[in-house]
Amino acid sequence: MKVNIYYGGRGLVDDPTLYVINKIQTVLEELNVSVTRYNLYEMKNTITTLSQTVADADGVVLATTVEWIGMGGYMQTLLDSCWLYADKSKVSSTYMFPVVMARTYGEREIVVALNNSWEIIGGRTGNALSAYVDDTTDFEFNSEYNEIIERYAENIYRTVSKKTSSLPSSSNTIKTNLIKDVVNYTPQESEQLSKYASDDTFVRTQKEDIESLASIYKELLNDQEQGGDDYYIDAFRNNIVASNRERASYMLMISDKDKSIVIDVNGVNLSVEFGENNNADVIGKLSKETFDQIVNGKMTFHRAFMTGDMTAKGNFRVLRMLDEIFNFG
């Protein structure tokens, strides 16, 4: 038999819930039950992965402390994870036992909330243990209270081992209706999703990928508005200076595109097209932003090279000729 205890409090020294679950764990272990304890406050970034451990247990104890109102964020996150990622076919046979200690009003309301949540998730509910504790020391040394806690732990053992049945509730009907609108993941998919959801590095990488894709699509949209690929070729063809020129060849790589522009000059003949010429007299590389500044007359090729906005290799005298061949003013 395997029982998991999930503690949703803050781990304070005087938290009465800690004393109660320690007592329950001791009794269960004396009954040869395998008990695993999860302190949710120590697992802030991995709580969503615990849905798989819940599904693998025969019984779970959901223990939390009411410090001002409600069950607290850690326990709510665990329940959210179970609803989203847990294998419902396994959870359906898992018993849940609420343990709620309160330093203020509201322990019974939290018990009801835990029971309702677990039934909607699809699991079975057992008896609850709840109490208002004003002084933790008096509570711990009260023999009657200790006896009640021990009997409760023994009841957990009996309920799980005998697989005690219970009458149906309206929560089961609600669960059936809600499940229809929920994506049914395989156990493997559920495990992967739960791990990814809690992986800060993965989430950050996903955001960066989305931003990168958005930038690419924005770039494509701008290209289309400017005429697509023809924009790069027409920018040269429409600004040629008519004169007799010496022979030269260029290959310009636009870093934001996966194509290169090849320019061949031979006297009065000049061609501009997409392609590759690794033997060109000048091979240059520049960003689309720099390219736009040049074709809009705000910068020259020579200035772009001198300021580092364009890198180039080859015959630099031939590079200066680009500003003479094309007039972007």
JSON list of N, CA and C in Angstrom, two decimals, residues 287-322:
[
{"chain": "A", "resi": 287, "resn": "SER", "atom": "N", "xyz": [22.71, 44.05, -42.88]},
{"chain": "A", "resi": 287, "resn": "SER", "atom": "CA", "xyz": [21.35, 43.77, -42.44]},
{"chain": "A", "resi": 287, "resn": "SER", "atom": "C", "xyz": [20.35, 44.45, -43.37]},
{"chain": "A", "resi": 288, "resn": "LYS", "atom": "N", "xyz": [19.10, 44.02, -43.28]},
{"chain": "A", "resi": 288, "resn": "LYS", "atom": "CA", "xyz": [18.06, 44.64, -44.09]},
{"chain": "A", "resi": 288, "resn": "LYS", "atom": "C", "xyz": [17.90, 46.12, -43.73]},
{"chain": "A", "resi": 289, "resn": "GLU", "atom": "N", "xyz": [18.06, 46.42, -42.44]},
{"chain": "A", "resi": 289, "resn": "GLU", "atom": "CA", "xyz": [17.95, 47.81, -42.01]},
{"chain": "A", "resi": 289, "resn": "GLU", "atom": "C", "xyz": [18.99, 48.68, -42.68]},
{"chain": "A", "resi": 290, "resn": "THR", "atom": "N", "xyz": [20.23, 48.18, -42.73]},
{"chain": "A", "resi": 290, "resn": "THR", "atom": "CA", "xyz": [21.29, 48.93, -43.40]},
{"chain": "A", "resi": 290, "resn": "THR", "atom": "C", "xyz": [21.02, 49.03, -44.90]},
{"chain": "A", "resi": 291, "resn": "PHE", "atom": "N", "xyz": [20.54, 47.91, -45.49]},
{"chain": "A", "resi": 291, "resn": "PHE", "atom": "CA", "xyz": [20.21, 47.92, -46.92]},
{"chain": "A", "resi": 291, "resn": "PHE", "atom": "C", "xyz": [19.15, 48.98, -47.22]},
{"chain": "A", "resi": 292, "resn": "ASP", "atom": "N", "xyz": [18.13, 49.06, -46.37]},
{"chain": "A", "resi": 292, "resn": "ASP", "atom": "CA", "xyz": [17.06, 50.05, -46.57]},
{"chain": "A", "resi": 292, "resn": "ASP", "atom": "C", "xyz": [17.61, 51.47, -46.49]},
{"chain": "A", "resi": 293, "resn": "GLN", "atom": "N", "xyz": [18.53, 51.70, -45.55]},
{"chain": "A", "resi": 293, "resn": "GLN", "atom": "CA", "xyz": [19.11, 53.04, -45.41]},
{"chain": "A", "resi": 293, "resn": "GLN", "atom": "C", "xyz": [19.89, 53.43, -46.67]},
{"chain": "A", "resi": 294, "resn": "ILE", "atom": "N", "xyz": [20.60, 52.43, -47.25]},
{"chain": "A", "resi": 294, "resn": "ILE", "atom": "CA", "xyz": [21.39, 52.71, -48.46]},
{"chain": "A", "resi": 294, "resn": "ILE", "atom": "C", "xyz": [20.48, 53.03, -49.64]},
{"chain": "A", "resi": 295, "resn": "VAL", "atom": "N", "xyz": [19.48, 52.17, -49.88]},
{"chain": "A", "resi": 295, "resn": "VAL", "atom": "CA", "xyz": [18.62, 52.37, -51.07]},
{"chain": "A", "resi": 295, "resn": "VAL", "atom": "C", "xyz": [17.70, 53.58, -50.89]},
{"chain": "A", "resi": 296, "resn": "ASN", "atom": "N", "xyz": [17.56, 54.05, -49.66]},
{"chain": "A", "resi": 296, "resn": "ASN", "atom": "CA", "xyz": [16.76, 55.26, -49.42]},
{"chain": "A", "resi": 296, "resn": "ASN", "atom": "C", "xyz": [17.63, 56.52, -49.42]},
{"chain": "A", "resi": 297, "resn": "GLY", "atom": "N", "xyz": [18.93, 56.36, -49.74]},
{"chain": "A", "resi": 297, "resn": "GLY", "atom": "CA", "xyz": [19.82, 57.50, -49.85]},
{"chain": "A", "resi": 297, "resn": "GLY", "atom": "C", "xyz": [20.32, 58.05, -48.54]},
{"chain": "A", "resi": 298, "resn": "LYS", "atom": "N", "xyz": [20.13, 57.34, -47.43]},
{"chain": "A", "resi": 298, "resn": "LYS", "atom": "CA", "xyz": [20.56, 57.84, -46.13]},
{"chain": "A", "resi": 298, "resn": "LYS", "atom": "C", "xyz": [21.98, 57.40, -45.77]},
{"chain": "A", "resi": 299, "resn": "MET", "atom": "N", "xyz": [22.53, 56.48, -46.57]},
{"chain": "A", "resi": 299, "resn": "MET", "atom": "CA", "xyz": [23.87, 55.97, -46.30]},
{"chain": "A", "resi": 299, "resn": "MET", "atom": "C", "xyz": [24.44, 55.42, -47.60]},
{"chain": "A", "resi": 300, "resn": "THR", "atom": "N", "xyz": [25.75, 55.39, -47.70]},
{"chain": "A", "resi": 300, "resn": "THR", "atom": "CA", "xyz": [26.42, 54.81, -48.87]},
{"chain": "A", "resi": 300, "resn": "THR", "atom": "C", "xyz": [27.02, 53.46, -48.48]},
{"chain": "A", "resi": 301, "resn": "PHE", "atom": "N", "xyz": [27.38, 52.66, -49.49]},
{"chain": "A", "resi": 301, "resn": "PHE", "atom": "CA", "xyz": [28.03, 51.37, -49.21]},
{"chain": "A", "resi": 301, "resn": "PHE", "atom": "C", "xyz": [29.36, 51.59, -48.51]},
{"chain": "A", "resi": 302, "resn": "HIS", "atom": "N", "xyz": [30.10, 52.59, -48.97]},
{"chain": "A", "resi": 302, "resn": "HIS", "atom": "CA", "xyz": [31.42, 52.85, -48.38]},
{"chain": "A", "resi": 302, "resn": "HIS", "atom": "C", "xyz": [31.29, 53.26, -46.92]},
{"chain": "A", "resi": 303, "resn": "ARG", "atom": "N", "xyz": [30.32, 54.14, -46.64]},
{"chain": "A", "resi": 303, "resn": "ARG", "atom": "CA", "xyz": [30.13, 54.57, -45.26]},
{"chain": "A", "resi": 303, "resn": "ARG", "atom": "C", "xyz": [29.67, 53.41, -44.38]},
{"chain": "A", "resi": 304, "resn": "ALA", "atom": "N", "xyz": [28.79, 52.55, -44.91]},
{"chain": "A", "resi": 304, "resn": "ALA", "atom": "CA", "xyz": [28.33, 51.40, -44.15]},
{"chain": "A", "resi": 304, "resn": "ALA", "atom": "C", "xyz": [29.49, 50.49, -43.78]},
{"chain": "A", "resi": 305, "resn": "PHE", "atom": "N", "xyz": [30.44, 50.35, -44.72]},
{"chain": "A", "resi": 305, "resn": "PHE", "atom": "CA", "xyz": [31.62, 49.52, -44.47]},
{"chain": "A", "resi": 305, "resn": "PHE", "atom": "C", "xyz": [32.52, 50.17, -43.42]},
{"chain": "A", "resi": 306, "resn": "MET", "atom": "N", "xyz": [32.71, 51.47, -43.53]},
{"chain": "A", "resi": 306, "resn": "MET", "atom": "CA", "xyz": [33.60, 52.17, -42.61]},
{"chain": "A", "resi": 306, "resn": "MET", "atom": "C", "xyz": [33.03, 52.20, -41.18]},
{"chain": "A", "resi": 307, "resn": "THR", "atom": "N", "xyz": [31.72, 52.26, -41.05]},
{"chain": "A", "resi": 307, "resn": "THR", "atom": "CA", "xyz": [31.11, 52.30, -39.71]},
{"chain": "A", "resi": 307, "resn": "THR", "atom": "C", "xyz": [30.86, 50.90, -39.14]},
{"chain": "A", "resi": 308, "resn": "GLY", "atom": "N", "xyz": [31.12, 49.87, -39.92]},
{"chain": "A", "resi": 308, "resn": "GLY", "atom": "CA", "xyz": [30.92, 48.51, -39.44]},
{"chain": "A", "resi": 308, "resn": "GLY", "atom": "C", "xyz": [29.52, 47.96, -39.63]},
{"chain": "A", "resi": 309, "resn": "ASP", "atom": "N", "xyz": [28.63, 48.77, -40.26]},
{"chain": "A", "resi": 309, "resn": "ASP", "atom": "CA", "xyz": [27.28, 48.28, -40.51]},
{"chain": "A", "resi": 309, "resn": "ASP", "atom": "C", "xyz": [27.25, 47.25, -41.63]},
{"chain": "A", "resi": 310, "resn": "MET", "atom": "N", "xyz": [28.31, 47.21, -42.43]},
{"chain": "A", "resi": 310, "resn": "MET", "atom": "CA", "xyz": [28.45, 46.19, -43.46]},
{"chain": "A", "resi": 310, "resn": "MET", "atom": "C", "xyz": [29.85, 45.61, -43.39]},
{"chain": "A", "resi": 311, "resn": "THR", "atom": "N", "xyz": [29.95, 44.32, -43.43]},
{"chain": "A", "resi": 311, "resn": "THR", "atom": "CA", "xyz": [31.26, 43.68, -43.49]},
{"chain": "A", "resi": 311, "resn": "THR", "atom": "C", "xyz": [31.53, 43.28, -44.93]},
{"chain": "A", "resi": 312, "resn": "ALA", "atom": "N", "xyz": [32.80, 43.28, -45.33]},
{"chain": "A", "resi": 312, "resn": "ALA", "atom": "CA", "xyz": [33.13, 42.96, -46.72]},
{"chain": "A", "resi": 312, "resn": "ALA", "atom": "C", "xyz": [34.55, 42.40, -46.79]},
{"chain": "A", "resi": 313, "resn": "LYS", "atom": "N", "xyz": [34.77, 41.61, -47.82]},
{"chain": "A", "resi": 313, "resn": "LYS", "atom": "CA", "xyz": [36.11, 41.11, -48.11]},
{"chain": "A", "resi": 313, "resn": "LYS", "atom": "C", "xyz": [36.31, 41.16, -49.63]},
{"chain": "A", "resi": 314, "resn": "GLY", "atom": "N", "xyz": [37.56, 41.33, -50.04]},
{"chain": "A", "resi": 314, "resn": "GLY", "atom": "CA", "xyz": [37.86, 41.40, -51.46]},
{"chain": "A", "resi": 314, "resn": "GLY", "atom": "C", "xyz": [38.57, 42.70, -51.81]},
{"chain": "A", "resi": 315, "resn": "ASN", "atom": "N", "xyz": [38.33, 43.17, -53.02]},
{"chain": "A", "resi": 315, "resn": "ASN", "atom": "CA", "xyz": [38.98, 44.38, -53.53]},
{"chain": "A", "resi": 315, "resn": "ASN", "atom": "C", "xyz": [38.19, 45.60, -53.08]},
{"chain": "A", "resi": 316, "resn": "PHE", "atom": "N", "xyz": [38.76, 46.36, -52.15]},
{"chain": "A", "resi": 316, "resn": "PHE", "atom": "CA", "xyz": [38.02, 47.48, -51.57]},
{"chain": "A", "resi": 316, "resn": "PHE", "atom": "C", "xyz": [37.92, 48.67, -52.54]},
{"chain": "A", "resi": 317, "resn": "ARG", "atom": "N", "xyz": [38.81, 48.75, -53.54]},
{"chain": "A", "resi": 317, "resn": "ARG", "atom": "CA", "xyz": [38.65, 49.79, -54.56]},
{"chain": "A", "resi": 317, "resn": "ARG", "atom": "C", "xyz": [37.40, 49.52, -55.38]},
{"chain": "A", "resi": 318, "resn": "VAL", "atom": "N", "xyz": [37.17, 48.21, -55.64]},
{"chain": "A", "resi": 318, "resn": "VAL", "atom": "CA", "xyz": [35.97, 47.82, -56.38]},
{"chain": "A", "resi": 318, "resn": "VAL", "atom": "C", "xyz": [34.73, 48.07, -55.53]},
{"chain": "A", "resi": 319, "resn": "LEU", "atom": "N", "xyz": [34.87, 47.93, -54.21]},
{"chain": "A", "resi": 319, "resn": "LEU", "atom": "CA", "xyz": [33.73, 48.20, -53.31]},
{"chain": "A", "resi": 319, "resn": "LEU", "atom": "C", "xyz": [33.27, 49.64, -53.45]},
{"chain": "A", "resi": 320, "resn": "ARG", "atom": "N", "xyz": [34.21, 50.60, -53.56]},
{"chain": "A", "resi": 320, "resn": "ARG", "atom": "CA", "xyz": [33.86, 52.02, -53.66]},
{"chain": "A", "resi": 320, "resn": "ARG", "atom": "C", "xyz": [33.08, 52.29, -54.95]},
{"chain": "A", "resi": 321, "resn": "MET", "atom": "N", "xyz": [33.29, 51.44, -55.96]},
{"chain": "A", "resi": 321, "resn": "MET", "atom": "CA", "xyz": [32.62, 51.65, -57.23]},
{"chain": "A", "resi": 321, "resn": "MET", "atom": "C", "xyz": [31.10, 51.48, -57.13]},
{"chain": "A", "resi": 322, "resn": "LEU", "atom": "N", "xyz": [30.64, 50.70, -56.12]},
{"chain": "A", "resi": 322, "resn": "LEU", "atom": "CA", "xyz": [29.21, 50.48, -55.97]},
{"chain": "A", "resi": 322, "resn": "LEU", "atom": "C", "xyz": [28.45, 51.80, -55.84]}
]
